[in-house]
Structures are given as C-alpha cells and as structure tokens.
Short mmCIF file of N, CA and C in Angstrom, two decimals:
data_model
loop_
_atom_site.label_atom_id
_atom_site.label_comp_id
_atom_site.label_asym_id
_atom_site.label_seq_id
_atom_site.Cartn_x
_atom_site.Cartn_y
_atom_site.Cartn_z
N TYR A 1 22.23 28.40 100.65
CA TYR A 1 23.03 28.13 101.87
C TYR A 1 24.38 27.78 101.88
N PRO A 2 25.08 28.35 102.73
CA PRO A 2 26.63 27.89 102.87
C PRO A 2 26.75 26.64 103.92
N ILE A 3 27.44 25.94 103.75
CA ILE A 3 27.69 24.58 104.38
C ILE A 3 28.68 24.99 105.59
N GLY A 4 28.23 24.99 106.86
CA GLY A 4 29.17 25.21 107.92
C GLY A 4 29.82 24.00 108.47
N THR A 5 30.61 24.37 109.60
CA THR A 5 31.01 23.35 110.52
C THR A 5 30.15 22.60 111.27
N GLU A 6 28.91 23.42 111.48
CA GLU A 6 27.77 22.61 112.28
C GLU A 6 27.14 21.49 111.43
N HIS A 7 27.23 21.68 109.95
CA HIS A 7 26.85 20.58 109.08
C HIS A 7 27.57 19.44 109.16
N ILE A 8 28.90 19.57 108.98
CA ILE A 8 29.94 18.62 109.42
C ILE A 8 29.85 17.77 110.56
N LEU A 9 29.40 18.53 111.54
CA LEU A 9 29.26 17.90 113.05
C LEU A 9 27.95 16.72 112.63
N LEU A 10 27.12 17.67 112.26
CA LEU A 10 25.77 16.71 112.37
C LEU A 10 25.82 15.69 111.48
N GLY A 11 26.69 15.62 110.42
CA GLY A 11 26.77 14.58 109.29
C GLY A 11 27.79 13.66 110.20
N LEU A 12 28.39 13.71 110.90
CA LEU A 12 29.31 12.86 111.68
C LEU A 12 28.51 12.04 112.63
N LEU A 13 27.53 12.76 113.23
CA LEU A 13 26.61 12.22 114.18
C LEU A 13 25.34 11.27 113.38
N ARG A 14 25.29 11.51 112.39
CA ARG A 14 24.39 10.65 111.64
C ARG A 14 24.78 9.19 111.34
N VAL A 15 25.97 9.21 111.67
CA VAL A 15 26.69 7.86 111.02
C VAL A 15 26.89 6.90 112.40
N PRO A 16 26.02 6.25 113.05
CA PRO A 16 26.41 5.55 114.50
C PRO A 16 27.47 4.58 114.66
N ALA A 17 27.85 3.93 113.50
CA ALA A 17 28.76 3.23 113.57
C ALA A 17 30.31 3.67 113.23
N GLY A 18 30.06 5.27 113.07
CA GLY A 18 31.48 5.87 112.72
C GLY A 18 32.09 6.31 113.90
N ALA A 19 33.54 6.41 113.78
CA ALA A 19 34.34 6.68 114.69
C ALA A 19 34.00 8.30 115.44
N GLY A 20 33.85 9.16 114.32
CA GLY A 20 33.42 10.46 114.84
C GLY A 20 32.20 10.47 115.86
N CYS A 21 31.03 9.71 115.33
CA CYS A 21 29.87 9.56 116.31
C CYS A 21 30.28 8.90 117.76
N ARG A 22 30.96 7.91 117.53
CA ARG A 22 31.44 7.29 118.74
C ARG A 22 32.16 8.16 119.79
N VAL A 23 33.11 8.88 119.29
CA VAL A 23 34.19 9.90 120.16
C VAL A 23 33.09 10.86 120.60
N LEU A 24 32.23 11.52 119.76
CA LEU A 24 31.34 12.58 120.19
C LEU A 24 30.37 12.06 121.24
N GLY A 25 29.94 10.77 121.25
CA GLY A 25 29.12 10.17 122.18
C GLY A 25 29.63 10.09 123.45
N PHE A 26 31.06 9.64 123.32
CA PHE A 26 31.74 9.48 124.90
C PHE A 26 31.79 10.99 125.70
N PHE A 27 31.73 11.91 124.86
CA PHE A 27 31.57 13.32 125.34
C PHE A 27 30.22 13.80 125.80
N GLY A 28 29.25 12.81 125.48
CA GLY A 28 27.88 13.10 125.68
C GLY A 28 26.94 14.01 124.49
N ILE A 29 27.63 13.91 123.50
CA ILE A 29 27.27 14.73 122.38
C ILE A 29 26.46 13.69 121.41
N ASP A 30 25.27 13.93 121.29
CA ASP A 30 24.27 13.20 120.18
C ASP A 30 23.59 14.15 119.38
N GLU A 31 23.08 13.68 118.21
CA GLU A 31 22.62 14.39 117.24
C GLU A 31 21.39 15.41 117.80
N ALA A 32 20.77 15.13 118.67
CA ALA A 32 19.81 15.90 119.24
C ALA A 32 20.21 17.10 119.82
N ARG A 33 21.41 16.62 120.81
CA ARG A 33 21.96 17.90 121.47
C ARG A 33 22.72 18.62 120.76
N ALA A 34 23.24 18.29 119.54
CA ALA A 34 23.92 19.05 118.72
C ALA A 34 23.02 20.11 118.06
N ARG A 35 21.95 19.64 117.60
CA ARG A 35 21.01 20.41 116.95
C ARG A 35 20.24 21.51 117.77
N SER A 36 20.21 21.09 119.19
CA SER A 36 19.63 22.10 120.18
C SER A 36 20.44 23.21 120.16
N THR A 37 21.69 22.89 120.50
CA THR A 37 22.83 23.63 120.69
C THR A 37 23.06 24.65 119.51
N ARG A 38 22.79 24.25 118.43
CA ARG A 38 23.23 25.10 117.11
C ARG A 38 22.11 25.95 117.11
N ASP A 39 20.94 25.33 117.45
CA ASP A 39 19.60 26.37 117.26
C ASP A 39 19.68 27.65 118.31
N GLU A 40 20.01 27.07 119.42
CA GLU A 40 20.18 27.98 120.67
C GLU A 40 21.26 29.27 120.25
N PHE A 41 22.39 29.02 119.77
CA PHE A 41 23.48 29.53 119.04
C PHE A 41 22.82 30.61 118.04
N TRP A 42 22.27 30.25 116.95
CA TRP A 42 21.75 30.99 115.86
C TRP A 42 20.55 31.93 116.66
N GLN A 43 19.95 31.44 117.53
CA GLN A 43 18.74 32.45 118.29
C GLN A 43 19.33 33.60 118.69
N VAL A 44 20.73 33.43 119.48
CA VAL A 44 21.28 34.44 120.22
C VAL A 44 21.86 35.58 119.22
N LEU A 45 22.52 34.99 117.85
CA LEU A 45 22.87 35.50 117.14
C LEU A 45 21.82 36.52 116.44
N ARG A 46 20.80 35.89 116.06
CA ARG A 46 19.60 36.71 115.72
C ARG A 46 19.18 37.94 116.41
N LEU A 47 19.01 37.84 117.84
CA LEU A 47 18.89 38.79 118.55
C LEU A 47 19.76 39.62 118.92
N GLU A 48 21.20 39.61 118.67
CA GLU A 48 22.10 40.95 118.56
C GLU A 48 21.87 41.81 117.28
N GLU A 49 21.24 41.14 116.22
CA GLU A 49 21.32 42.06 115.33
C GLU A 49 20.44 43.19 115.44
#
C-alpha cells in the first residue's frame, strides 16, 4: 500500500507532546476525528467507482 498524506497526519496525531499534534488539537482535530474523516472520504470515493 502506498503511504499517503493521511498517514503522515495520523502519525503527527499519535505523538501527543509533538507540536503537530498540539496545533491540530487547537483546531479541534484529534486522531479519532482524522480517522473518521478519512474513512468517510474513502467511502465516497468507492461509491463513485
């Protein structure tokens, strides 16, 4: 499987003390929300095929 930008985003969110996680958290984005949004996005793409 190719590594996409969503994997980098999820990696940033897995390090709670990291700057990336703190900045994303400021905007209300946590790992659960990112995963949920990713899954919804992929579901829409599958329906279009």
